[in-house]
Amino acid sequence: MTYFHGGVPGLKVGDSILPPDKTGTDHTLSKYVTQLDGPAHARRTDIVYLTTQRQVAKAYAAFYPDGALYQVLPASPVDRDADCLTPDLSWHCPFAIVVAVVDPVVLFRTRTPERWLRMANGAQS
């Protein structure tokens, strides 16, 4: 299975994608879930989220300031994302390794916020 991750820019092939607990970043969806008093399993900052759909990862990259899109290899077995209602779309693991930089800069302004959100939810856009 091929996995993608959208987020912090500037990583290279071979770099690790680490969870927010390790990097200290506050650019996370978990931060917004916490602010909205969402469920505890959606607030996790000790894991890295992956998707099997390139467009979904691209949407998440767009929400990170000038984020990047990566193809990644999970560093351990993956678990299904309990928040995702679409089967086989979203996964998580302790960390992942960049195997390809698919798009080094994904600019939010190239689509409307609504289109990015549809992409993040797995809709083709």
mmCIF file of N, CA and C in Angstrom:
data_model
loop_
_atom_site.group_PDB
_atom_site.id
_atom_site.type_symbol
_atom_site.label_atom_id
_atom_site.label_comp_id
_atom_site.label_asym_id
_atom_site.label_seq_id
_atom_site.Cartn_x
_atom_site.Cartn_y
_atom_site.Cartn_z
ATOM 1 N N MET A 1 0.849 -1.173 0.000
ATOM 2 C CA MET A 1 0.000 0.000 0.000
ATOM 3 C C MET A 1 0.896 1.238 0.000
ATOM 4 N N THR A 2 0.501 2.282 -0.706
ATOM 5 C CA THR A 2 1.238 3.537 -0.764
ATOM 6 C C THR A 2 0.599 4.530 0.195
ATOM 7 N N TYR A 3 1.435 5.203 0.991
ATOM 8 C CA TYR A 3 0.952 6.175 1.973
ATOM 9 C C TYR A 3 1.510 7.558 1.666
ATOM 10 N N PHE A 4 0.711 8.579 2.014
ATOM 11 C CA PHE A 4 1.096 9.974 1.827
ATOM 12 C C PHE A 4 0.890 10.728 3.133
ATOM 13 N N HIS A 5 1.623 11.840 3.265
ATOM 14 C CA HIS A 5 1.500 12.719 4.422
ATOM 15 C C HIS A 5 1.649 14.148 3.928
ATOM 16 N N GLY A 6 0.802 15.037 4.409
ATOM 17 C CA GLY A 6 0.907 16.456 4.081
ATOM 18 C C GLY A 6 1.175 17.246 5.340
ATOM 19 N N GLY A 7 2.181 18.110 5.289
ATOM 20 C CA GLY A 7 2.489 18.894 6.489
ATOM 21 C C GLY A 7 3.707 19.762 6.323
ATOM 22 N N VAL A 8 4.557 19.743 7.331
ATOM 23 C CA VAL A 8 5.711 20.630 7.407
ATOM 24 C C VAL A 8 6.555 20.561 6.123
ATOM 25 N N PRO A 9 6.921 21.721 5.572
ATOM 26 C CA PRO A 9 7.750 21.728 4.362
ATOM 27 C C PRO A 9 9.232 21.525 4.696
ATOM 28 N N GLY A 10 10.020 21.255 3.653
ATOM 29 C CA GLY A 10 11.469 21.228 3.787
ATOM 30 C C GLY A 10 12.095 19.878 4.089
ATOM 31 N N LEU A 11 11.280 18.828 4.177
ATOM 32 C CA LEU A 11 11.858 17.515 4.438
ATOM 33 C C LEU A 11 12.434 16.921 3.159
ATOM 34 N N LYS A 12 13.396 16.025 3.329
ATOM 35 C CA LYS A 12 14.047 15.371 2.190
ATOM 36 C C LYS A 12 13.847 13.865 2.292
ATOM 37 N N VAL A 13 14.110 13.183 1.189
ATOM 38 C CA VAL A 13 14.039 11.720 1.183
ATOM 39 C C VAL A 13 14.943 11.180 2.291
ATOM 40 N N GLY A 14 14.407 10.279 3.090
ATOM 41 C CA GLY A 14 15.138 9.705 4.207
ATOM 42 C C GLY A 14 14.855 10.373 5.537
ATOM 43 N N ASP A 15 14.291 11.582 5.513
ATOM 44 C CA ASP A 15 13.945 12.269 6.762
ATOM 45 C C ASP A 15 12.765 11.577 7.440
ATOM 46 N N SER A 16 12.707 11.727 8.746
ATOM 47 C CA SER A 16 11.590 11.177 9.514
ATOM 48 C C SER A 16 10.488 12.218 9.658
ATOM 49 N N ILE A 17 9.260 11.758 9.576
ATOM 50 C CA ILE A 17 8.099 12.577 9.933
ATOM 51 C C ILE A 17 7.709 12.117 11.327
ATOM 52 N N LEU A 18 7.880 13.023 12.274
ATOM 53 C CA LEU A 18 7.668 12.713 13.674
ATOM 54 C C LEU A 18 6.372 13.341 14.169
ATOM 55 N N PRO A 19 5.798 12.803 15.240
ATOM 56 C CA PRO A 19 4.564 13.372 15.781
ATOM 57 C C PRO A 19 4.823 14.705 16.480
ATOM 58 N N PRO A 20 3.776 15.504 16.657
ATOM 59 C CA PRO A 20 3.919 16.811 17.302
ATOM 60 C C PRO A 20 4.561 16.753 18.689
ATOM 61 N N ASP A 21 4.328 15.671 19.430
ATOM 62 C CA ASP A 21 4.977 15.531 20.748
ATOM 63 C C ASP A 21 6.492 15.585 20.638
ATOM 64 N N LYS A 22 7.033 15.130 19.526
ATOM 65 C CA LYS A 22 8.494 15.107 19.328
ATOM 66 C C LYS A 22 9.016 16.399 18.703
ATOM 67 N N THR A 23 8.206 17.011 17.810
ATOM 68 C CA THR A 23 8.682 18.194 17.090
ATOM 69 C C THR A 23 8.317 19.506 17.769
ATOM 70 N N GLY A 24 7.263 19.488 18.570
ATOM 71 C CA GLY A 24 6.828 20.716 19.230
ATOM 72 C C GLY A 24 5.970 21.613 18.363
ATOM 73 N N THR A 25 5.652 21.199 17.143
ATOM 74 C CA THR A 25 4.817 22.037 16.284
ATOM 75 C C THR A 25 3.419 22.195 16.866
ATOM 76 N N ASP A 26 2.832 23.346 16.615
ATOM 77 C CA ASP A 26 1.441 23.528 17.033
ATOM 78 C C ASP A 26 0.520 23.622 15.820
ATOM 79 N N HIS A 27 1.056 23.371 14.632
ATOM 80 C CA HIS A 27 0.257 23.346 13.406
ATOM 81 C C HIS A 27 -0.313 21.943 13.224
ATOM 82 N N THR A 28 -1.332 21.632 14.008
ATOM 83 C CA THR A 28 -1.917 20.299 13.946
ATOM 84 C C THR A 28 -3.438 20.387 13.956
ATOM 85 N N LEU A 29 -4.067 19.382 13.386
ATOM 86 C CA LEU A 29 -5.516 19.309 13.479
ATOM 87 C C LEU A 29 -5.932 18.978 14.906
ATOM 88 N N SER A 30 -5.084 18.257 15.629
ATOM 89 C CA SER A 30 -5.380 17.929 17.023
ATOM 90 C C SER A 30 -5.591 19.191 17.852
ATOM 91 N N LYS A 31 -4.844 20.231 17.537
ATOM 92 C CA LYS A 31 -4.976 21.505 18.253
ATOM 93 C C LYS A 31 -6.382 22.060 18.082
ATOM 94 N N TYR A 32 -6.894 22.003 16.852
ATOM 95 C CA TYR A 32 -8.230 22.534 16.596
ATOM 96 C C TYR A 32 -9.312 21.645 17.201
ATOM 97 N N VAL A 33 -9.104 20.348 17.186
ATOM 98 C CA VAL A 33 -10.053 19.420 17.805
ATOM 99 C C VAL A 33 -10.126 19.692 19.300
ATOM 100 N N THR A 34 -8.986 19.945 19.917
ATOM 101 C CA THR A 34 -8.951 20.247 21.341
ATOM 102 C C THR A 34 -9.705 21.542 21.632
ATOM 103 N N GLN A 35 -9.487 22.569 20.800
ATOM 104 C CA GLN A 35 -10.178 23.845 20.985
ATOM 105 C C GLN A 35 -11.691 23.689 20.863
ATOM 106 N N LEU A 36 -12.120 22.735 20.048
ATOM 107 C CA LEU A 36 -13.552 22.498 19.848
ATOM 108 C C LEU A 36 -14.097 21.435 20.796
ATOM 109 N N ASP A 37 -13.259 20.999 21.747
ATOM 110 C CA ASP A 37 -13.637 19.984 22.724
ATOM 111 C C ASP A 37 -14.071 18.685 22.055
ATOM 112 N N GLY A 38 -13.307 18.293 21.039
ATOM 113 C CA GLY A 38 -13.590 17.063 20.311
ATOM 114 C C GLY A 38 -13.190 15.838 21.109
ATOM 115 N N PRO A 39 -13.438 14.650 20.564
ATOM 116 C CA PRO A 39 -13.159 13.408 21.293
ATOM 117 C C PRO A 39 -11.664 13.221 21.562
ATOM 118 N N ALA A 40 -11.362 12.525 22.657
ATOM 119 C CA ALA A 40 -9.976 12.338 23.093
ATOM 120 C C ALA A 40 -9.125 11.655 22.036
ATOM 121 N N HIS A 41 -9.663 10.655 21.324
ATOM 122 C CA HIS A 41 -8.851 9.949 20.335
ATOM 123 C C HIS A 41 -8.457 10.834 19.167
ATOM 124 N N ALA A 42 -9.164 11.948 18.951
ATOM 125 C CA ALA A 42 -8.833 12.875 17.866
ATOM 126 C C ALA A 42 -7.846 13.950 18.310
ATOM 127 N N ARG A 43 -7.486 13.957 19.569
ATOM 128 C CA ARG A 43 -6.568 14.963 20.110
ATOM 129 C C ARG A 43 -5.138 14.452 20.223
ATOM 130 N N ARG A 44 -4.895 13.272 19.748
ATOM 131 C CA ARG A 44 -3.577 12.653 19.931
ATOM 132 C C ARG A 44 -2.472 13.442 19.230
ATOM 133 N N THR A 45 -1.379 13.616 19.934
ATOM 134 C CA THR A 45 -0.210 14.297 19.373
ATOM 135 C C THR A 45 1.018 13.396 19.432
ATOM 136 N N ASP A 46 0.797 12.111 19.689
ATOM 137 C CA ASP A 46 1.898 11.161 19.797
ATOM 138 C C ASP A 46 2.011 10.248 18.578
ATOM 139 N N ILE A 47 1.277 10.582 17.517
ATOM 140 C CA ILE A 47 1.258 9.764 16.303
ATOM 141 C C ILE A 47 1.341 10.647 15.064
ATOM 142 N N VAL A 48 1.638 10.017 13.947
ATOM 143 C CA VAL A 48 1.673 10.678 12.642
ATOM 144 C C VAL A 48 0.524 10.102 11.815
ATOM 145 N N TYR A 49 -0.235 10.984 11.192
ATOM 146 C CA TYR A 49 -1.350 10.541 10.351
ATOM 147 C C TYR A 49 -0.905 10.380 8.910
ATOM 148 N N LEU A 50 -1.383 9.329 8.274
ATOM 149 C CA LEU A 50 -1.074 9.012 6.885
ATOM 150 C C LEU A 50 -2.385 8.750 6.151
ATOM 151 N N THR A 51 -2.338 8.862 4.847
ATOM 152 C CA THR A 51 -3.500 8.529 4.030
ATOM 153 C C THR A 51 -3.040 7.756 2.800
ATOM 154 N N THR A 52 -3.952 7.003 2.239
ATOM 155 C CA THR A 52 -3.660 6.261 1.020
ATOM 156 C C THR A 52 -4.049 7.063 -0.221
ATOM 157 N N GLN A 53 -4.664 8.236 -0.016
ATOM 158 C CA GLN A 53 -5.066 9.075 -1.143
ATOM 159 C C GLN A 53 -4.216 10.335 -1.201
ATOM 160 N N ARG A 54 -3.509 10.465 -2.288
ATOM 161 C CA ARG A 54 -2.604 11.604 -2.490
ATOM 162 C C ARG A 54 -3.330 12.945 -2.325
ATOM 163 N N GLN A 55 -4.530 13.068 -2.886
ATOM 164 C CA GLN A 55 -5.261 14.339 -2.824
ATOM 165 C C GLN A 55 -5.638 14.716 -1.390
ATOM 166 N N VAL A 56 -5.915 13.722 -0.568
ATOM 167 C CA VAL A 56 -6.241 13.999 0.837
ATOM 168 C C VAL A 56 -5.012 14.579 1.539
ATOM 169 N N ALA A 57 -3.860 13.968 1.353
ATOM 170 C CA ALA A 57 -2.630 14.480 1.959
ATOM 171 C C ALA A 57 -2.304 15.870 1.417
ATOM 172 N N LYS A 58 -2.577 16.095 0.150
ATOM 173 C CA LYS A 58 -2.326 17.417 -0.441
ATOM 174 C C LYS A 58 -3.184 18.479 0.241
ATOM 175 N N ALA A 59 -4.429 18.128 0.548
ATOM 176 C CA ALA A 59 -5.308 19.075 1.238
ATOM 177 C C ALA A 59 -4.749 19.405 2.623
ATOM 178 N N TYR A 60 -4.270 18.392 3.344
ATOM 179 C CA TYR A 60 -3.688 18.660 4.661
ATOM 180 C C TYR A 60 -2.425 19.500 4.541
ATOM 181 N N ALA A 61 -1.641 19.282 3.500
ATOM 182 C CA ALA A 61 -0.453 20.112 3.276
ATOM 183 C C ALA A 61 -0.844 21.561 3.051
ATOM 184 N N ALA A 62 -1.963 21.786 2.356
ATOM 185 C CA ALA A 62 -2.412 23.147 2.076
ATOM 186 C C ALA A 62 -2.782 23.901 3.351
ATOM 187 N N PHE A 63 -3.264 23.191 4.352
ATOM 188 C CA PHE A 63 -3.648 23.842 5.601
ATOM 189 C C PHE A 63 -2.443 24.160 6.486
ATOM 190 N N TYR A 64 -1.285 23.578 6.173
ATOM 191 C CA TYR A 64 -0.056 23.942 6.850
ATOM 192 C C TYR A 64 0.517 25.115 6.055
ATOM 193 N N PRO A 65 1.020 26.160 6.678
ATOM 194 C CA PRO A 65 1.537 27.283 5.874
ATOM 195 C C PRO A 65 2.604 26.823 4.876
ATOM 196 N N ASP A 66 2.269 26.911 3.593
ATOM 197 C CA ASP A 66 3.157 26.473 2.512
ATOM 198 C C ASP A 66 3.670 25.058 2.758
ATOM 199 N N GLY A 67 2.775 24.171 3.154
ATOM 200 C CA GLY A 67 3.113 22.789 3.476
ATOM 201 C C GLY A 67 3.580 22.009 2.265
ATOM 202 N N ALA A 68 4.030 20.798 2.517
ATOM 203 C CA ALA A 68 4.540 19.935 1.462
ATOM 204 C C ALA A 68 3.808 18.601 1.481
ATOM 205 N N LEU A 69 3.846 17.931 0.330
ATOM 206 C CA LEU A 69 3.215 16.623 0.154
ATOM 207 C C LEU A 69 4.312 15.581 -0.026
ATOM 208 N N TYR A 70 4.246 14.523 0.788
ATOM 209 C CA TYR A 70 5.257 13.480 0.764
ATOM 210 C C TYR A 70 4.641 12.101 0.558
ATOM 211 N N GLN A 71 5.372 11.250 -0.118
ATOM 212 C CA GLN A 71 5.074 9.827 -0.087
ATOM 213 C C GLN A 71 5.943 9.278 1.035
ATOM 214 N N VAL A 72 5.346 8.458 1.901
ATOM 215 C CA VAL A 72 6.067 8.008 3.095
ATOM 216 C C VAL A 72 5.959 6.495 3.281
ATOM 217 N N LEU A 73 6.860 6.001 4.084
ATOM 218 C CA LEU A 73 6.858 4.599 4.482
ATOM 219 C C LEU A 73 6.677 4.571 5.993
ATOM 220 N N PRO A 74 5.598 3.955 6.476
ATOM 221 C CA PRO A 74 5.424 3.870 7.930
ATOM 222 C C PRO A 74 6.596 3.113 8.550
ATOM 223 N N ALA A 75 7.056 3.583 9.699
ATOM 224 C CA ALA A 75 8.195 2.952 10.362
ATOM 225 C C ALA A 75 7.771 1.761 11.217
ATOM 226 N N SER A 76 6.484 1.523 11.286
ATOM 227 C CA SER A 76 5.946 0.383 12.029
ATOM 228 C C SER A 76 4.578 0.070 11.428
ATOM 229 N N PRO A 77 3.953 -1.009 11.847
ATOM 230 C CA PRO A 77 2.603 -1.277 11.341
ATOM 231 C C PRO A 77 1.669 -0.095 11.619
ATOM 232 N N VAL A 78 0.733 0.129 10.712
ATOM 233 C CA VAL A 78 -0.214 1.241 10.852
ATOM 234 C C VAL A 78 -1.497 0.761 11.512
ATOM 235 N N ASP A 79 -2.183 1.715 12.137
ATOM 236 C CA ASP A 79 -3.503 1.476 12.709
ATOM 237 C C ASP A 79 -4.498 2.384 12.002
ATOM 238 N N ARG A 80 -5.729 1.908 11.881
ATOM 239 C CA ARG A 80 -6.781 2.730 11.276
ATOM 240 C C ARG A 80 -7.069 3.946 12.150
ATOM 241 N N ASP A 81 -7.389 5.046 11.505
ATOM 242 C CA ASP A 81 -7.767 6.274 12.186
ATOM 243 C C ASP A 81 -9.217 6.136 12.641
ATOM 244 N N ALA A 82 -9.448 6.140 13.939
ATOM 245 C CA ALA A 82 -10.792 5.943 14.492
ATOM 246 C C ALA A 82 -11.758 7.059 14.109
ATOM 247 N N ASP A 83 -11.240 8.230 13.740
ATOM 248 C CA ASP A 83 -12.102 9.360 13.381
ATOM 249 C C ASP A 83 -12.587 9.316 11.940
ATOM 250 N N CYS A 84 -11.917 8.571 11.116
ATOM 251 C CA CYS A 84 -12.214 8.579 9.687
ATOM 252 C C CYS A 84 -13.381 7.641 9.384
ATOM 253 N N LEU A 85 -14.386 8.182 8.715
ATOM 254 C CA LEU A 85 -15.576 7.407 8.375
ATOM 255 C C LEU A 85 -15.441 6.686 7.039
ATOM 256 N N THR A 86 -14.383 7.000 6.285
ATOM 257 C CA THR A 86 -14.151 6.361 4.993
ATOM 258 C C THR A 86 -13.166 5.212 5.184
ATOM 259 N N PRO A 87 -13.587 3.985 4.903
ATOM 260 C CA PRO A 87 -12.685 2.838 5.105
ATOM 261 C C PRO A 87 -11.393 2.957 4.292
ATOM 262 N N ASP A 88 -10.287 2.568 4.900
ATOM 263 C CA ASP A 88 -8.975 2.503 4.248
ATOM 264 C C ASP A 88 -8.477 3.838 3.711
ATOM 265 N N LEU A 89 -8.892 4.939 4.338
ATOM 266 C CA LEU A 89 -8.452 6.260 3.893
ATOM 267 C C LEU A 89 -7.380 6.852 4.802
ATOM 268 N N SER A 90 -7.565 6.732 6.113
ATOM 269 C CA SER A 90 -6.673 7.396 7.057
ATOM 270 C C SER A 90 -6.116 6.390 8.056
ATOM 271 N N TRP A 91 -4.818 6.548 8.333
ATOM 272 C CA TRP A 91 -4.080 5.626 9.184
ATOM 273 C C TRP A 91 -3.186 6.426 10.111
ATOM 274 N N HIS A 92 -2.620 5.786 11.102
ATOM 275 C CA HIS A 92 -1.614 6.455 11.925
ATOM 276 C C HIS A 92 -0.579 5.446 12.403
ATOM 277 N N CYS A 93 0.591 6.004 12.762
ATOM 278 C CA CYS A 93 1.700 5.199 13.257
ATOM 279 C C CYS A 93 2.607 6.124 14.075
ATOM 280 N N PRO A 94 3.587 5.567 14.794
ATOM 281 C CA PRO A 94 4.465 6.404 15.622
ATOM 282 C C PRO A 94 5.314 7.408 14.834
ATOM 283 N N PHE A 95 5.801 7.023 13.647
ATOM 284 C CA PHE A 95 6.512 7.947 12.765
ATOM 285 C C PHE A 95 6.648 7.294 11.394
ATOM 286 N N ALA A 96 7.043 8.099 10.421
ATOM 287 C CA ALA A 96 7.178 7.615 9.042
ATOM 288 C C ALA A 96 8.447 8.195 8.431
ATOM 289 N N ILE A 97 8.890 7.581 7.341
ATOM 290 C CA ILE A 97 10.089 8.018 6.624
ATOM 291 C C ILE A 97 9.677 8.533 5.247
ATOM 292 N N VAL A 98 10.211 9.685 4.861
ATOM 293 C CA VAL A 98 9.936 10.258 3.541
ATOM 294 C C VAL A 98 10.644 9.415 2.482
ATOM 295 N N VAL A 99 9.877 8.907 1.506
ATOM 296 C CA VAL A 99 10.479 8.164 0.398
ATOM 297 C C VAL A 99 10.455 8.969 -0.898
ATOM 298 N N ALA A 100 9.598 10.016 -0.946
ATOM 299 C CA ALA A 100 9.569 10.908 -2.111
ATOM 300 C C ALA A 100 8.930 12.231 -1.703
ATOM 301 N N VAL A 101 9.476 13.318 -2.223
ATOM 302 C CA VAL A 101 8.855 14.628 -2.069
ATOM 303 C C VAL A 101 7.983 14.804 -3.306
ATOM 304 N N VAL A 102 6.694 14.672 -3.128
ATOM 305 C CA VAL A 102 5.757 14.722 -4.253
ATOM 306 C C VAL A 102 5.521 16.164 -4.692
ATOM 307 N N ASP A 103 5.341 17.056 -3.739
ATOM 308 C CA ASP A 103 5.115 18.477 -4.025
ATOM 309 C C ASP A 103 5.717 19.273 -2.863
ATOM 310 N N PRO A 104 6.838 19.990 -3.092
ATOM 311 C CA PRO A 104 7.520 20.668 -1.991
ATOM 312 C C PRO A 104 6.766 21.864 -1.415
ATOM 313 N N VAL A 105 5.836 22.454 -2.178
ATOM 314 C CA VAL A 105 5.060 23.598 -1.685
ATOM 315 C C VAL A 105 3.633 23.483 -2.212
ATOM 316 N N VAL A 106 2.701 23.307 -1.287
ATOM 317 C CA VAL A 106 1.274 23.264 -1.634
ATOM 318 C C VAL A 106 0.660 24.547 -1.092
ATOM 319 N N LEU A 107 0.240 25.405 -1.996
ATOM 320 C CA LEU A 107 -0.289 26.709 -1.603
ATOM 321 C C LEU A 107 -1.802 26.648 -1.403
ATOM 322 N N PHE A 108 -2.243 27.124 -0.267
ATOM 323 C CA PHE A 108 -3.662 27.131 0.075
ATOM 324 C C PHE A 108 -4.472 27.937 -0.940
ATOM 325 N N ARG A 109 -3.914 29.030 -1.395
ATOM 326 C CA ARG A 109 -4.674 29.959 -2.244
ATOM 327 C C ARG A 109 -5.008 29.402 -3.637
ATOM 328 N N THR A 110 -4.518 28.223 -3.985
ATOM 329 C CA THR A 110 -4.812 27.677 -5.315
ATOM 330 C C THR A 110 -6.217 27.095 -5.421
ATOM 331 N N ARG A 111 -6.913 26.929 -4.287
ATOM 332 C CA ARG A 111 -8.288 26.422 -4.270
ATOM 333 C C ARG A 111 -9.063 27.161 -3.188
ATOM 334 N N THR A 112 -10.376 27.085 -3.262
ATOM 335 C CA THR A 112 -11.189 27.679 -2.207
ATOM 336 C C THR A 112 -11.098 26.809 -0.952
ATOM 337 N N PRO A 113 -11.342 27.374 0.218
ATOM 338 C CA PRO A 113 -11.342 26.568 1.440
ATOM 339 C C PRO A 113 -12.310 25.378 1.353
ATOM 340 N N GLU A 114 -13.442 25.587 0.709
ATOM 341 C CA GLU A 114 -14.421 24.507 0.570
ATOM 342 C C GLU A 114 -13.864 23.348 -0.250
ATOM 343 N N ARG A 115 -13.151 23.653 -1.314
ATOM 344 C CA ARG A 115 -12.546 22.582 -2.138
ATOM 345 C C ARG A 115 -11.481 21.830 -1.359
ATOM 346 N N TRP A 116 -10.663 22.558 -0.592
ATOM 347 C CA TRP A 116 -9.645 21.882 0.217
ATOM 348 C C TRP A 116 -10.311 20.955 1.231
ATOM 349 N N LEU A 117 -11.370 21.419 1.870
ATOM 350 C CA LEU A 117 -12.071 20.581 2.856
ATOM 351 C C LEU A 117 -12.676 19.345 2.218
ATOM 352 N N ARG A 118 -13.254 19.483 1.030
ATOM 353 C CA ARG A 118 -13.784 18.307 0.334
ATOM 354 C C ARG A 118 -12.663 17.319 0.027
ATOM 355 N N MET A 119 -11.514 17.831 -0.391
ATOM 356 C CA MET A 119 -10.367 16.958 -0.667
ATOM 357 C C MET A 119 -9.902 16.267 0.612
ATOM 358 N N ALA A 120 -9.861 17.002 1.723
ATOM 359 C CA ALA A 120 -9.416 16.432 2.993
ATOM 360 C C ALA A 120 -10.333 15.301 3.447
ATOM 361 N N ASN A 121 -11.586 15.367 3.033
ATOM 362 C CA ASN A 121 -12.553 14.334 3.387
ATOM 363 C C ASN A 121 -12.614 13.208 2.378
ATOM 364 N N GLY A 122 -11.719 13.232 1.395
ATOM 365 C CA GLY A 122 -11.632 12.124 0.445
ATOM 366 C C GLY A 122 -12.376 12.316 -0.852
ATOM 367 N N ALA A 123 -13.013 13.473 -1.028
ATOM 368 C CA ALA A 123 -13.720 13.719 -2.287
ATOM 369 C C ALA A 123 -12.719 14.119 -3.359
ATOM 370 N N GLN A 124 -12.881 13.627 -4.555
ATOM 371 C CA GLN A 124 -11.996 14.016 -5.647
ATOM 372 C C GLN A 124 -12.349 15.425 -6.075
ATOM 373 N N SER A 125 -11.348 16.302 -6.133
ATOM 374 C CA SER A 125 -11.606 17.697 -6.493
ATOM 375 C C SER A 125 -10.474 18.235 -7.327
#
